[in-house]
Amino acid sequence: MNTMKKLALGIAALVLVSAQAQGPDNQKDVVKRTVKITGKVVGFEMGDYTYVQIRNTKGDEASYFVGGKPGLDWFLAAHANKTATFTVQFVSSVIPEAGGRIDIERVSDAKVGKVTFASWMKAERKKMTMEQMEKKYWPMIEKLLPKEGQ
């Protein structure tokens, strides 16, 4: 999959998540539970949406939907292989590509040391536009995608 196609899919996912959060009541996400996980970002997966692969402190790996906050995937990529605390939500969400409402696990926030996603994003936005951030951080995500044939 070429870079532009991946970028278009990522942007479409952000638009879809934003639209779902603001849709009719029967379209709203239902958060069933929230947990904190300590671990490291070890990769990304791209499909209809962006997923982040996290290895927890016990060495177990899991893949989570990255959702709801523009730039969260950039923060995760910029801090890959650093110990972080991830907020993971277990959510009932409407995903049209999946045929309707399904249960998903998504990273909704992250913190590396004392640096929160929100504080990082605020500082980055003072220096760059979203387009400039995309040019800077997208290659970091690409480096963490599986190689063709893997």
mmCIF file of C-alpha atoms in Angstrom:
data_model
loop_
_atom_site.group_PDB
_atom_site.id
_atom_site.type_symbol
_atom_site.label_atom_id
_atom_site.label_comp_id
_atom_site.label_asym_id
_atom_site.label_seq_id
_atom_site.Cartn_x
_atom_site.Cartn_y
_atom_site.Cartn_z
ATOM 1 C CA MET A 1 0.000 0.000 0.000
ATOM 2 C CA ASN A 2 1.515 3.344 -0.980
ATOM 3 C CA THR A 3 2.046 6.239 1.405
ATOM 4 C CA MET A 4 -0.729 8.425 0.015
ATOM 5 C CA LYS A 5 -3.248 5.606 0.272
ATOM 6 C CA LYS A 6 -2.229 4.962 3.894
ATOM 7 C CA LEU A 7 -2.478 8.649 4.643
ATOM 8 C CA ALA A 8 -5.950 8.841 3.097
ATOM 9 C CA LEU A 9 -7.077 5.841 5.154
ATOM 10 C CA GLY A 10 -5.703 7.393 8.340
ATOM 11 C CA ILE A 11 -7.472 10.690 7.693
ATOM 12 C CA ALA A 12 -10.701 8.864 6.834
ATOM 13 C CA ALA A 13 -10.474 7.004 10.133
ATOM 14 C CA LEU A 14 -10.101 10.250 12.070
ATOM 15 C CA VAL A 15 -13.089 11.762 10.279
ATOM 16 C CA LEU A 16 -15.152 8.639 10.928
ATOM 17 C CA VAL A 17 -14.278 8.529 14.623
ATOM 18 C CA SER A 18 -15.103 12.230 14.997
ATOM 19 C CA ALA A 19 -18.405 11.774 13.191
ATOM 20 C CA GLN A 20 -19.312 8.790 15.363
ATOM 21 C CA ALA A 21 -18.643 10.703 18.549
ATOM 22 C CA GLN A 22 -21.032 13.441 17.404
ATOM 23 C CA GLY A 23 -23.688 11.251 15.752
ATOM 24 C CA PRO A 24 -27.144 10.262 16.971
ATOM 25 C CA ASP A 25 -27.418 8.624 20.384
ATOM 26 C CA ASN A 26 -27.563 5.123 18.889
ATOM 27 C CA GLN A 27 -24.288 5.851 17.064
ATOM 28 C CA LYS A 28 -22.333 7.026 20.117
ATOM 29 C CA ASP A 29 -19.495 4.958 21.498
ATOM 30 C CA VAL A 30 -20.233 3.171 24.751
ATOM 31 C CA VAL A 31 -17.131 2.880 26.941
ATOM 32 C CA LYS A 32 -17.486 -0.354 28.918
ATOM 33 C CA ARG A 33 -14.202 -0.197 30.808
ATOM 34 C CA THR A 34 -10.920 1.695 30.882
ATOM 35 C CA VAL A 35 -7.533 0.325 31.921
ATOM 36 C CA LYS A 36 -3.956 1.610 32.112
ATOM 37 C CA ILE A 37 -1.211 -0.447 30.478
ATOM 38 C CA THR A 38 2.511 0.125 30.905
ATOM 39 C CA GLY A 39 4.637 -0.887 27.945
ATOM 40 C CA LYS A 40 6.287 0.231 24.727
ATOM 41 C CA VAL A 41 5.093 0.908 21.193
ATOM 42 C CA VAL A 42 6.749 -1.722 18.999
ATOM 43 C CA GLY A 43 4.883 -1.201 15.726
ATOM 44 C CA PHE A 44 1.839 -0.087 13.792
ATOM 45 C CA GLU A 45 -0.635 -1.851 11.514
ATOM 46 C CA MET A 46 -2.684 -0.195 8.805
ATOM 47 C CA GLY A 47 -5.962 -1.344 7.371
ATOM 48 C CA ASP A 48 -9.198 0.580 7.330
ATOM 49 C CA TYR A 49 -7.874 2.124 10.543
ATOM 50 C CA THR A 50 -4.571 2.612 12.353
ATOM 51 C CA TYR A 51 -3.591 0.123 15.046
ATOM 52 C CA VAL A 52 -0.653 0.370 17.432
ATOM 53 C CA GLN A 53 1.218 -2.674 18.696
ATOM 54 C CA ILE A 54 2.193 -2.453 22.348
ATOM 55 C CA ARG A 55 4.467 -4.813 24.288
ATOM 56 C CA ASN A 56 3.564 -4.686 27.982
ATOM 57 C CA THR A 57 6.034 -5.053 30.845
ATOM 58 C CA LYS A 58 5.435 -8.831 30.917
ATOM 59 C CA GLY A 59 6.499 -9.106 27.265
ATOM 60 C CA ASP A 60 3.015 -9.754 25.870
ATOM 61 C CA GLU A 61 2.092 -7.906 22.672
ATOM 62 C CA ALA A 62 -1.340 -6.673 21.656
ATOM 63 C CA SER A 63 -2.696 -4.474 18.905
ATOM 64 C CA TYR A 64 -5.094 -1.634 19.678
ATOM 65 C CA PHE A 65 -7.136 0.740 17.562
ATOM 66 C CA VAL A 66 -5.784 4.311 17.765
ATOM 67 C CA GLY A 67 -8.826 6.462 18.016
ATOM 68 C CA GLY A 68 -10.454 9.723 18.638
ATOM 69 C CA LYS A 69 -7.607 12.205 18.977
ATOM 70 C CA PRO A 70 -5.865 13.615 15.918
ATOM 71 C CA GLY A 71 -2.122 13.281 16.321
ATOM 72 C CA LEU A 72 -2.199 10.516 18.932
ATOM 73 C CA ASP A 73 -0.604 8.126 16.447
ATOM 74 C CA TRP A 74 2.188 10.692 15.863
ATOM 75 C CA PHE A 75 2.814 10.942 19.611
ATOM 76 C CA LEU A 76 2.962 7.152 19.862
ATOM 77 C CA ALA A 77 5.412 6.936 16.943
ATOM 78 C CA ALA A 78 7.579 9.761 18.279
ATOM 79 C CA HIS A 79 7.899 7.898 21.576
ATOM 80 C CA ALA A 80 8.189 4.344 20.221
ATOM 81 C CA ASN A 81 10.332 1.969 22.252
ATOM 82 C CA LYS A 82 10.086 4.204 25.319
ATOM 83 C CA THR A 83 8.215 3.040 28.393
ATOM 84 C CA ALA A 84 4.808 4.681 28.458
ATOM 85 C CA THR A 85 1.457 4.443 30.186
ATOM 86 C CA PHE A 86 -1.407 3.882 27.772
ATOM 87 C CA THR A 87 -5.084 4.444 28.484
ATOM 88 C CA VAL A 88 -6.989 1.638 26.787
ATOM 89 C CA GLN A 89 -10.761 1.758 26.477
ATOM 90 C CA PHE A 90 -12.971 -1.242 25.841
ATOM 91 C CA VAL A 91 -15.704 0.251 23.694
ATOM 92 C CA SER A 92 -18.851 -0.717 21.847
ATOM 93 C CA SER A 93 -18.543 1.335 18.671
ATOM 94 C CA VAL A 94 -20.319 1.609 15.338
ATOM 95 C CA ILE A 95 -17.851 0.623 12.614
ATOM 96 C CA PRO A 96 -19.583 0.652 9.212
ATOM 97 C CA GLU A 97 -16.807 -1.430 7.591
ATOM 98 C CA ALA A 98 -17.459 -4.143 10.173
ATOM 99 C CA GLY A 99 -21.201 -4.096 9.529
ATOM 100 C CA GLY A 100 -22.353 -2.059 12.524
ATOM 101 C CA ARG A 101 -21.723 -2.017 16.252
ATOM 102 C CA ILE A 102 -18.768 -4.067 17.495
ATOM 103 C CA ASP A 103 -16.546 -4.185 20.559
ATOM 104 C CA ILE A 104 -13.085 -2.702 20.101
ATOM 105 C CA GLU A 105 -10.082 -1.962 22.283
ATOM 106 C CA ARG A 106 -8.556 1.427 21.612
ATOM 107 C CA VAL A 107 -5.731 3.539 22.926
ATOM 108 C CA SER A 108 -7.364 6.825 23.850
ATOM 109 C CA ASP A 109 -4.428 8.526 25.578
ATOM 110 C CA ALA A 110 -0.778 8.042 26.479
ATOM 111 C CA LYS A 111 1.928 9.446 28.719
ATOM 112 C CA VAL A 112 5.719 9.051 28.531
ATOM 113 C CA GLY A 113 7.352 10.067 31.792
ATOM 114 C CA LYS A 114 5.754 13.399 32.640
ATOM 115 C CA VAL A 115 4.889 14.161 29.015
ATOM 116 C CA THR A 116 1.208 13.652 28.265
ATOM 117 C CA PHE A 117 -0.188 13.453 24.752
ATOM 118 C CA ALA A 118 -2.126 16.685 25.412
ATOM 119 C CA SER A 119 0.944 18.646 26.588
ATOM 120 C CA TRP A 120 3.060 17.303 23.715
ATOM 121 C CA MET A 121 0.400 18.167 21.137
ATOM 122 C CA LYS A 122 -0.009 21.678 22.547
ATOM 123 C CA ALA A 123 3.758 22.287 22.346
ATOM 124 C CA GLU A 124 4.022 20.829 18.828
ATOM 125 C CA ARG A 125 1.080 22.919 17.568
ATOM 126 C CA LYS A 126 2.896 26.075 18.702
ATOM 127 C CA LYS A 127 5.759 25.134 16.361
ATOM 128 C CA MET A 128 3.995 23.471 13.419
ATOM 129 C CA THR A 129 0.756 23.170 11.494
ATOM 130 C CA MET A 130 -0.990 19.809 11.342
ATOM 131 C CA GLU A 131 0.333 19.405 7.797
ATOM 132 C CA GLN A 132 3.914 20.025 8.956
ATOM 133 C CA MET A 133 3.451 17.581 11.820
ATOM 134 C CA GLU A 134 2.129 14.991 9.394
ATOM 135 C CA LYS A 135 5.232 15.374 7.204
ATOM 136 C CA LYS A 136 7.483 15.043 10.245
ATOM 137 C CA TYR A 137 5.784 12.159 12.060
ATOM 138 C CA TRP A 138 4.243 10.045 9.277
ATOM 139 C CA PRO A 139 7.674 8.630 8.283
ATOM 140 C CA MET A 140 8.112 7.477 11.899
ATOM 141 C CA ILE A 141 4.882 5.483 11.630
ATOM 142 C CA GLU A 142 5.952 4.062 8.266
ATOM 143 C CA LYS A 143 9.215 2.792 9.778
ATOM 144 C CA LEU A 144 7.174 0.906 12.366
ATOM 145 C CA LEU A 145 4.845 -0.768 9.834
ATOM 146 C CA PRO A 146 5.472 -4.412 8.921
ATOM 147 C CA LYS A 147 7.656 -4.816 5.849
ATOM 148 C CA GLU A 148 5.945 -6.096 2.683
ATOM 149 C CA GLY A 149 5.479 -9.863 2.886
ATOM 150 C CA GLN A 150 5.620 -10.034 6.690
#
